[in-house]
mmCIF file of C-alpha atoms in Angstrom:
data_model
loop_
_atom_site.group_PDB
_atom_site.id
_atom_site.type_symbol
_atom_site.label_atom_id
_atom_site.label_comp_id
_atom_site.label_asym_id
_atom_site.label_seq_id
_atom_site.Cartn_x
_atom_site.Cartn_y
_atom_site.Cartn_z
ATOM 1 C CA LYS A 128 -27.445 -14.200 -8.506
ATOM 2 C CA ALA A 129 -24.436 -15.557 -10.077
ATOM 3 C CA GLY A 130 -21.054 -13.829 -8.942
ATOM 4 C CA VAL A 131 -18.554 -12.358 -11.027
ATOM 5 C CA THR A 132 -17.280 -15.555 -12.629
ATOM 6 C CA GLN A 133 -13.020 -15.757 -14.245
ATOM 7 C CA THR A 134 -11.795 -18.471 -16.531
ATOM 8 C CA PRO A 135 -9.503 -19.866 -16.161
ATOM 9 C CA ARG A 136 -8.532 -19.929 -12.488
ATOM 10 C CA TYR A 137 -5.043 -21.113 -13.218
ATOM 11 C CA LEU A 138 -2.828 -21.537 -16.074
ATOM 12 C CA ILE A 139 0.955 -21.554 -16.317
ATOM 13 C CA LYS A 140 2.516 -20.182 -19.983
ATOM 14 C CA THR A 141 6.290 -19.529 -20.806
ATOM 15 C CA ARG A 142 7.973 -16.178 -21.541
ATOM 16 C CA GLY A 143 7.054 -14.893 -25.109
ATOM 17 C CA GLN A 144 3.559 -16.864 -25.351
ATOM 18 C CA GLN A 145 0.569 -15.055 -25.257
ATOM 19 C CA VAL A 146 -2.495 -15.235 -22.806
ATOM 20 C CA THR A 147 -6.421 -14.400 -23.003
ATOM 21 C CA LEU A 148 -8.255 -14.327 -19.542
ATOM 22 C CA SER A 149 -12.083 -14.179 -19.775
ATOM 23 C CA CYS A 150 -14.055 -12.337 -17.276
ATOM 24 C CA SER A 151 -18.078 -12.538 -16.987
ATOM 25 C CA PRO A 152 -19.902 -10.180 -14.947
ATOM 26 C CA ILE A 153 -22.961 -10.116 -12.719
ATOM 27 C CA SER A 154 -26.124 -9.994 -14.601
ATOM 28 C CA GLY A 155 -27.230 -6.765 -15.209
ATOM 29 C CA HIS A 156 -23.277 -5.166 -15.002
ATOM 30 C CA ARG A 157 -22.832 -3.062 -17.570
ATOM 31 C CA SER A 158 -18.491 -1.739 -16.766
ATOM 32 C CA VAL A 159 -15.934 -3.989 -16.223
ATOM 33 C CA SER A 160 -12.779 -3.743 -14.667
ATOM 34 C CA TRP A 161 -9.410 -5.387 -14.440
ATOM 35 C CA TYR A 162 -6.873 -5.485 -12.078
ATOM 36 C CA GLN A 163 -3.228 -6.764 -11.900
ATOM 37 C CA GLN A 164 -2.398 -7.694 -8.231
ATOM 38 C CA THR A 165 1.569 -8.712 -7.210
ATOM 39 C CA PRO A 166 3.153 -9.196 -3.999
ATOM 40 C CA GLY A 167 5.411 -5.951 -4.990
ATOM 41 C CA GLN A 168 3.362 -3.674 -6.532
ATOM 42 C CA GLY A 169 -0.245 -4.752 -5.045
ATOM 43 C CA LEU A 170 -3.158 -3.814 -6.565
ATOM 44 C CA GLN A 171 -2.842 -2.057 -10.384
ATOM 45 C CA PHE A 172 -5.732 -0.826 -12.532
ATOM 46 C CA LEU A 173 -5.188 -1.965 -15.802
ATOM 47 C CA PHE A 174 -8.137 -0.619 -17.818
ATOM 48 C CA GLU A 175 -12.207 -0.317 -17.735
ATOM 49 C CA TYR A 176 -15.035 -1.203 -20.153
ATOM 50 C CA PHE A 177 -18.502 -0.034 -20.400
ATOM 51 C CA SER A 178 -20.840 -0.769 -23.001
ATOM 52 C CA GLU A 179 -17.926 -2.264 -25.273
ATOM 53 C CA THR A 180 -15.920 0.932 -24.862
ATOM 54 C CA GLN A 181 -12.721 1.034 -23.358
ATOM 55 C CA ARG A 182 -13.538 4.230 -20.600
ATOM 56 C CA ASN A 183 -10.483 4.157 -18.579
ATOM 57 C CA LYS A 184 -6.408 2.934 -19.114
ATOM 58 C CA GLY A 185 -3.646 2.364 -16.503
ATOM 59 C CA ASN A 186 0.052 2.535 -17.169
ATOM 60 C CA PHE A 187 0.251 -0.566 -18.759
ATOM 61 C CA PRO A 188 2.638 -1.413 -21.465
ATOM 62 C CA GLY A 189 0.540 -1.936 -24.685
ATOM 63 C CA ARG A 190 1.523 -5.972 -24.332
ATOM 64 C CA PHE A 191 -2.160 -5.546 -22.446
ATOM 65 C CA SER A 192 -5.378 -5.473 -24.090
ATOM 66 C CA GLY A 193 -8.854 -5.564 -23.633
ATOM 67 C CA ARG A 194 -12.432 -5.847 -24.763
ATOM 68 C CA GLN A 195 -15.769 -6.431 -24.184
ATOM 69 C CA PHE A 196 -18.931 -7.943 -26.091
ATOM 70 C CA SER A 197 -22.300 -6.885 -26.201
ATOM 71 C CA ASN A 198 -22.996 -9.222 -23.525
ATOM 72 C CA SER A 199 -20.987 -7.789 -21.147
ATOM 73 C CA ARG A 200 -18.777 -10.314 -21.162
ATOM 74 C CA SER A 201 -14.882 -9.241 -21.007
ATOM 75 C CA GLU A 202 -11.661 -10.572 -21.697
ATOM 76 C CA MET A 203 -7.937 -9.380 -22.081
ATOM 77 C CA ASN A 204 -5.091 -10.430 -23.555
ATOM 78 C CA VAL A 205 -1.009 -10.313 -22.761
ATOM 79 C CA SER A 206 1.198 -10.871 -25.502
ATOM 80 C CA THR A 207 4.851 -11.731 -25.414
ATOM 81 C CA LEU A 208 4.637 -12.783 -21.912
ATOM 82 C CA GLU A 209 7.502 -11.928 -19.667
ATOM 83 C CA LEU A 210 7.969 -13.154 -16.082
ATOM 84 C CA GLY A 211 6.938 -9.824 -14.011
ATOM 85 C CA ASP A 212 3.455 -10.698 -16.197
ATOM 86 C CA SER A 213 3.062 -13.568 -12.822
ATOM 87 C CA ALA A 214 0.419 -12.318 -11.234
ATOM 88 C CA LEU A 215 -3.104 -12.591 -9.792
ATOM 89 C CA TYR A 216 -5.143 -11.217 -12.221
ATOM 90 C CA LEU A 217 -8.901 -9.791 -11.068
ATOM 91 C CA CYS A 218 -12.078 -8.571 -12.562
ATOM 92 C CA ALA A 219 -14.691 -6.310 -11.394
ATOM 93 C CA SER A 220 -18.268 -5.422 -12.318
ATOM 94 C CA ARG A 221 -20.428 -2.845 -11.390
ATOM 95 C CA THR A 222 -23.692 -1.615 -11.880
ATOM 96 C CA ASP A 223 -23.441 1.685 -14.304
ATOM 97 C CA TRP A 224 -21.665 3.879 -15.243
ATOM 98 C CA GLY A 225 -21.652 7.305 -13.179
ATOM 99 C CA ARG A 226 -20.506 7.802 -9.523
ATOM 100 C CA ILE A 227 -18.196 4.337 -9.062
ATOM 101 C CA GLY A 228 -19.831 2.741 -6.077
ATOM 102 C CA GLU A 229 -18.953 -0.581 -5.131
ATOM 103 C CA LEU A 230 -17.144 -3.438 -7.249
ATOM 104 C CA PHE A 231 -17.963 -7.039 -6.797
ATOM 105 C CA PHE A 232 -14.743 -8.583 -7.899
ATOM 106 C CA GLY A 233 -14.681 -12.760 -9.278
ATOM 107 C CA GLU A 234 -11.809 -15.013 -7.471
ATOM 108 C CA GLY A 235 -9.218 -14.116 -10.115
ATOM 109 C CA SER A 236 -6.802 -15.741 -12.947
ATOM 110 C CA ARG A 237 -3.369 -16.839 -11.547
ATOM 111 C CA LEU A 238 -0.953 -16.588 -14.332
ATOM 112 C CA THR A 239 2.066 -17.986 -13.502
ATOM 113 C CA VAL A 240 5.187 -17.198 -16.359
ATOM 114 C CA LEU A 241 8.089 -19.968 -16.888
ATOM 115 C CA SER B 293 1.380 6.699 -8.578
ATOM 116 C CA GLN B 294 -1.835 7.280 -7.147
ATOM 117 C CA GLN B 295 -1.709 4.408 -4.686
ATOM 118 C CA GLY B 296 -2.665 5.181 -1.256
ATOM 119 C CA GLU B 297 -0.383 3.833 1.657
ATOM 120 C CA GLU B 298 -2.302 1.600 4.682
ATOM 121 C CA ASP B 299 -0.038 0.888 8.128
ATOM 122 C CA PRO B 300 0.526 -1.229 9.114
ATOM 123 C CA GLN B 301 1.517 -3.397 6.606
ATOM 124 C CA ALA B 302 0.658 -6.425 8.811
ATOM 125 C CA LEU B 303 -1.045 -6.800 12.547
ATOM 126 C CA SER B 304 -1.421 -9.748 14.269
ATOM 127 C CA ILE B 305 -3.805 -9.895 17.706
ATOM 128 C CA GLN B 306 -5.446 -12.080 19.419
ATOM 129 C CA GLU B 307 -9.187 -13.407 19.059
ATOM 130 C CA GLY B 308 -11.620 -11.066 21.160
ATOM 131 C CA GLU B 309 -9.211 -7.641 20.329
ATOM 132 C CA ASN B 310 -9.486 -4.607 18.372
ATOM 133 C CA ALA B 311 -8.096 -4.079 15.389
ATOM 134 C CA THR B 312 -7.262 -1.062 13.427
ATOM 135 C CA MET B 313 -6.067 -0.190 10.029
ATOM 136 C CA ASN B 314 -5.247 2.705 9.124
ATOM 137 C CA CYS B 315 -5.305 4.565 5.063
ATOM 138 C CA SER B 316 -3.896 7.662 3.912
ATOM 139 C CA TYR B 317 -4.934 8.206 0.223
ATOM 140 C CA LYS B 318 -3.457 11.152 -1.985
ATOM 141 C CA THR B 319 -6.065 12.644 -3.755
ATOM 142 C CA SER B 320 -9.832 14.391 -3.643
ATOM 143 C CA ILE B 321 -12.126 11.803 -3.174
ATOM 144 C CA ASN B 322 -15.554 11.150 -3.863
ATOM 145 C CA ASN B 323 -15.773 8.368 -1.578
ATOM 146 C CA LEU B 324 -13.499 5.823 0.416
ATOM 147 C CA GLN B 325 -14.262 2.003 0.607
ATOM 148 C CA TRP B 326 -12.891 -1.048 2.388
ATOM 149 C CA TYR B 327 -12.184 -4.268 1.128
ATOM 150 C CA ARG B 328 -11.252 -7.596 2.475
ATOM 151 C CA GLN B 329 -9.435 -10.355 0.551
ATOM 152 C CA ASN B 330 -8.912 -13.762 1.752
ATOM 153 C CA SER B 331 -5.339 -15.346 0.730
ATOM 154 C CA GLY B 332 -5.384 -15.919 -3.360
ATOM 155 C CA ARG B 333 -9.271 -14.475 -3.634
ATOM 156 C CA GLY B 334 -11.150 -12.564 -4.641
ATOM 157 C CA LEU B 335 -11.759 -8.717 -2.901
ATOM 158 C CA VAL B 336 -14.810 -8.289 -0.982
ATOM 159 C CA HIS B 337 -16.534 -4.882 -0.623
ATOM 160 C CA LEU B 338 -16.941 -4.492 3.319
ATOM 161 C CA ILE B 339 -18.106 -0.455 4.008
ATOM 162 C CA LEU B 340 -18.132 2.951 1.664
ATOM 163 C CA ILE B 341 -17.782 6.210 3.507
ATOM 164 C CA ARG B 342 -18.633 9.291 1.525
ATOM 165 C CA SER B 343 -16.469 12.454 1.219
ATOM 166 C CA ASN B 344 -18.843 14.545 3.424
ATOM 167 C CA GLU B 345 -19.226 11.639 5.654
ATOM 168 C CA ARG B 346 -17.043 11.535 9.019
ATOM 169 C CA GLU B 347 -18.077 8.059 10.466
ATOM 170 C CA LYS B 348 -19.610 4.924 9.310
ATOM 171 C CA HIS B 349 -20.474 1.919 10.637
ATOM 172 C CA SER B 350 -21.863 -1.632 9.806
ATOM 173 C CA GLY B 351 -21.861 -4.959 11.922
ATOM 174 C CA ARG B 352 -18.681 -4.788 13.784
ATOM 175 C CA LEU B 353 -17.083 -2.571 11.634
ATOM 176 C CA ARG B 354 -16.016 1.130 12.391
ATOM 177 C CA VAL B 355 -14.683 3.590 9.655
ATOM 178 C CA THR B 356 -13.670 7.301 10.058
ATOM 179 C CA LEU B 357 -12.568 9.602 7.764
ATOM 180 C CA ASP B 358 -11.183 13.027 7.552
ATOM 181 C CA THR B 359 -10.527 14.347 4.175
ATOM 182 C CA SER B 360 -7.989 17.048 5.654
ATOM 183 C CA LYS B 361 -5.562 14.897 6.679
ATOM 184 C CA LYS B 362 -6.753 12.613 3.520
ATOM 185 C CA SER B 363 -6.766 9.881 5.986
ATOM 186 C CA SER B 364 -8.910 7.067 6.825
ATOM 187 C CA SER B 365 -8.895 4.243 9.345
ATOM 188 C CA LEU B 366 -11.265 0.749 9.887
ATOM 189 C CA LEU B 367 -11.591 -0.694 13.067
ATOM 190 C CA ILE B 368 -12.867 -3.984 13.813
ATOM 191 C CA THR B 369 -14.342 -4.688 16.988
ATOM 192 C CA ALA B 370 -14.345 -7.980 18.872
ATOM 193 C CA SER B 371 -12.234 -9.986 16.682
ATOM 194 C CA ARG B 372 -12.348 -13.487 15.371
ATOM 195 C CA ALA B 373 -9.669 -15.851 14.063
ATOM 196 C CA ALA B 374 -12.336 -15.643 10.733
ATOM 197 C CA ASP B 375 -11.357 -11.984 10.312
ATOM 198 C CA THR B 376 -7.334 -12.712 9.576
ATOM 199 C CA ALA B 377 -7.489 -11.609 5.668
ATOM 200 C CA SER B 378 -5.927 -8.268 3.940
ATOM 201 C CA TYR B 379 -7.695 -5.840 4.297
ATOM 202 C CA PHE B 380 -7.512 -2.780 1.552
ATOM 203 C CA CYS B 381 -8.627 0.940 1.383
ATOM 204 C CA ALA B 382 -9.481 2.055 -2.130
ATOM 205 C CA GLU B 383 -10.422 6.067 -2.851
ATOM 206 C CA GLU B 384 -12.458 6.946 -5.644
ATOM 207 C CA SER B 385 -10.885 10.150 -7.222
ATOM 208 C CA THR B 386 -13.152 12.871 -7.655
ATOM 209 C CA GLY B 387 -13.351 13.070 -11.491
ATOM 210 C CA ALA B 388 -12.177 9.609 -11.965
ATOM 211 C CA ASN B 389 -14.356 6.898 -12.460
ATOM 212 C CA ASN B 390 -11.868 3.967 -10.837
ATOM 213 C CA LEU B 391 -10.984 3.025 -7.931
ATOM 214 C CA PHE B 392 -6.950 3.076 -6.821
ATOM 215 C CA PHE B 393 -6.190 0.399 -3.668
ATOM 216 C CA GLY B 394 -4.293 0.989 -0.812
ATOM 217 C CA THR B 395 -1.444 -1.056 -0.102
ATOM 218 C CA GLY B 396 -3.152 -3.411 2.189
ATOM 219 C CA THR B 397 -3.007 -4.444 5.682
ATOM 220 C CA ARG B 398 -2.452 -8.059 6.738
ATOM 221 C CA LEU B 399 -4.539 -8.755 9.450
ATOM 222 C CA THR B 400 -3.860 -12.427 11.501
ATOM 223 C CA VAL B 401 -6.327 -12.729 14.644
ATOM 224 C CA ILE B 402 -4.779 -15.602 16.774
ATOM 225 C CA PRO B 403 -7.724 -18.123 18.406
#
């Protein structure tokens, strides 16, 4: 069974640009969560999608958005990039709604903003 | 912030020794989970302990949970160089469909 796949693995952008990151969950997993990881703030929850609906959202500005498609694949978008958006963005999937259980993480997309 | 804290922030031990990491959390939980992360990689789930459990074992891992103190500990016995990684606790709060991760402990096992 293939794991969670995130693309691209690495990318470099400049301030003011926008970026889209993609996540393909494990087959059969309908829930996808996104986390931002930085040395200073640790792992911060961005949002979770289940069956194409955003169920939870963390404390991030509106520049951070996401969506989920009918095949459970998810994308997140960051507009008007700032230097502080440089981070490892992690996607995680799990089987279904309800008591959360184990999360399966992808390898992450490392974003550098210059 | 709902983020829990882990102690110590960094730990360096010799191969064969035991490593203990502690986690304090802030909310009422359904369960608490431990994850491992190799440098720059994704997180890997290690073990989950439910709020009504006090201790759980998995191979060389032993996890304890004290809900009265809102704390948990992870013990890795007979450590190996390959155990070098960052370890995170994550709390699933009652009523929240999300995991909140601690700040992590960076473990270095010296061969």
